Amino acid sequence: MRYPIATLLAAGLLGAASANAQTAKNAPVLSSIKPDFSHPITNIPGKTIRTVLVTYAPGDSSPAHTHAKSAFITAYVLEGAIVSAVNGDAPKTYKAGEYWTESPGDQHGVSANASKTQPAKLLAIFILDDNDGPLTTFDKPH
């Protein structure tokens, strides 16, 4: 079965932020992280697609984090604009309809709403090994 790119992207972004994630003390927190769905990929034994819907209030951000060891992620911006930087790269702003990807082991250093006045929303789509988790682990402060 073939899925539209938006569906696959959404699945990755949702998985990126999970209910298992823990925030650092005094770190900014996301307005909402909602697991959306999880489904085995029947033609790729041992792999699952998971999605997470991440909603940022105006000015919201999330602490630096990594994802499950096997996770390939596509983050698809549904609404507003998100500033993101992975592996120490320069931050880039992604607007609704745009996306970025993260490979297994990548460190997501910047993830924030680009606006101080408008909300932003993204869908994280994860392709990962069955039972790999937690989906997101926030870095410990130094």
Coordinates of C-alpha atoms in Angstrom, one line a residue:
M1 CA 0.0 0.0 0.0
R2 CA 1.3 3.5 -0.8
Y3 CA 0.9 6.4 1.5
P4 CA 1.0 10.1 0.6
I5 CA 4.2 11.9 1.6
A6 CA 2.2 14.2 4.0
T7 CA 0.9 11.1 5.9
L8 CA 4.4 9.6 6.2
L9 CA 5.9 12.9 7.3
A10 CA 3.2 13.4 9.8
A11 CA 3.8 10.0 11.3
G12 CA 7.5 10.7 11.8
L13 CA 6.9 14.0 13.6
L14 CA 4.4 12.6 15.9
G15 CA 6.7 9.9 17.0
A16 CA 9.4 12.3 17.7
A17 CA 7.6 13.8 20.7
S18 CA 6.3 11.2 22.9
A19 CA 4.4 10.9 26.1
N20 CA 7.5 9.2 27.5
A21 CA 9.6 12.3 27.0
Q22 CA 10.9 14.0 30.1
T23 CA 11.7 17.8 30.3
A24 CA 14.6 19.3 32.0
K25 CA 13.9 21.5 35.1
N26 CA 13.0 25.0 34.1
A27 CA 13.2 24.2 30.3
P28 CA 10.5 25.5 28.0
V29 CA 7.9 22.9 27.4
L30 CA 5.6 22.3 24.4
S31 CA 2.0 23.2 24.6
S32 CA 0.9 19.8 23.4
I33 CA 2.5 16.5 22.4
K34 CA -0.1 13.9 21.4
P35 CA 0.7 10.4 20.1
D36 CA -1.4 9.9 17.0
F37 CA -1.0 6.4 15.8
S38 CA 1.3 3.4 15.7
H39 CA 1.1 0.6 13.1
P40 CA 3.5 -2.2 12.0
I41 CA 4.7 -1.8 8.4
T42 CA 3.6 -5.1 7.0
N43 CA 6.0 -5.2 4.0
I44 CA 9.0 -4.3 6.2
P45 CA 9.2 -6.9 9.0
G46 CA 10.3 -5.5 12.3
K47 CA 9.5 -1.9 11.5
T48 CA 6.7 0.3 12.8
I49 CA 5.4 3.8 11.7
R50 CA 4.4 6.1 14.6
T51 CA 3.2 9.6 14.5
V52 CA 3.1 12.4 17.0
L53 CA 1.3 15.8 16.7
V54 CA 3.3 18.6 18.3
T55 CA 1.6 21.9 18.9
Y56 CA 3.7 25.0 19.9
A57 CA 2.1 28.0 21.6
P58 CA 3.5 31.3 20.5
G59 CA 7.1 31.6 21.6
D60 CA 7.3 27.9 22.7
S61 CA 10.3 25.7 22.3
S62 CA 11.5 22.3 23.3
P63 CA 14.9 21.4 24.9
A64 CA 17.6 19.7 22.9
H65 CA 16.8 16.0 22.4
T66 CA 17.5 12.7 20.6
H67 CA 15.1 10.1 19.4
A68 CA 14.9 6.3 19.6
K69 CA 18.1 4.6 18.3
S70 CA 16.5 3.2 15.2
A71 CA 14.2 6.2 14.3
F72 CA 14.2 7.8 10.9
I73 CA 12.0 10.9 11.3
T74 CA 10.3 13.3 9.0
A75 CA 8.9 16.4 10.6
Y76 CA 6.2 18.1 8.5
V77 CA 5.0 21.6 9.4
L78 CA 1.2 21.7 9.4
E79 CA 0.7 25.3 10.6
G80 CA 2.8 28.3 11.3
A81 CA 6.6 28.1 11.2
I82 CA 9.1 26.1 13.1
V83 CA 12.8 26.8 13.7
S84 CA 14.9 23.6 13.7
A85 CA 18.6 22.7 13.8
V86 CA 20.0 19.2 13.9
N87 CA 23.6 18.0 14.7
G88 CA 24.9 21.6 15.2
D89 CA 23.8 22.9 11.8
A90 CA 22.6 26.5 11.6
P91 CA 18.9 26.9 12.6
K92 CA 16.5 27.0 9.6
T93 CA 12.9 28.1 9.6
Y94 CA 10.3 25.7 8.0
K95 CA 6.9 27.0 7.1
A96 CA 3.6 25.1 6.7
G97 CA 4.0 22.5 3.9
E98 CA 7.8 22.2 4.4
Y99 CA 9.7 19.4 6.2
W100 CA 13.0 18.2 7.4
T101 CA 14.4 14.7 8.2
E102 CA 16.4 13.3 11.1
S103 CA 18.5 10.1 10.8
P104 CA 19.0 7.6 13.6
G105 CA 21.4 9.0 16.2
D106 CA 20.9 12.7 15.2
Q107 CA 20.8 15.3 18.0
H108 CA 18.0 17.9 17.6
G109 CA 19.5 21.0 19.3
V110 CA 16.9 23.6 18.3
S111 CA 13.1 23.1 17.9
A112 CA 10.9 26.2 18.4
N113 CA 7.9 28.2 17.2
A114 CA 9.3 30.9 14.9
S115 CA 6.5 33.3 16.1
K116 CA 5.9 35.0 19.4
T117 CA 2.3 35.7 18.4
Q118 CA 1.0 32.7 16.4
P119 CA 0.8 29.0 17.2
A120 CA 2.7 26.4 15.2
K121 CA 2.0 22.7 14.6
L122 CA 4.0 19.8 13.2
L123 CA 3.5 16.2 12.5
A124 CA 6.5 13.9 13.4
I125 CA 6.6 10.7 11.5
F126 CA 8.8 7.9 12.9
I127 CA 9.9 4.8 11.1
L128 CA 11.6 2.7 13.7
D129 CA 12.2 -0.8 15.0
D130 CA 9.3 -2.5 16.6
N131 CA 9.3 -1.8 20.4
D132 CA 12.1 0.8 20.2
G133 CA 11.7 3.6 22.6
P134 CA 11.3 6.0 24.3
L135 CA 10.6 8.0 21.1
T136 CA 12.2 11.2 22.6
T137 CA 14.8 11.7 25.3
F138 CA 15.6 15.3 26.3
D139 CA 19.3 16.1 26.9
K140 CA 20.4 16.6 30.4
P141 CA 21.5 20.1 31.2
H142 CA 25.3 20.5 31.5

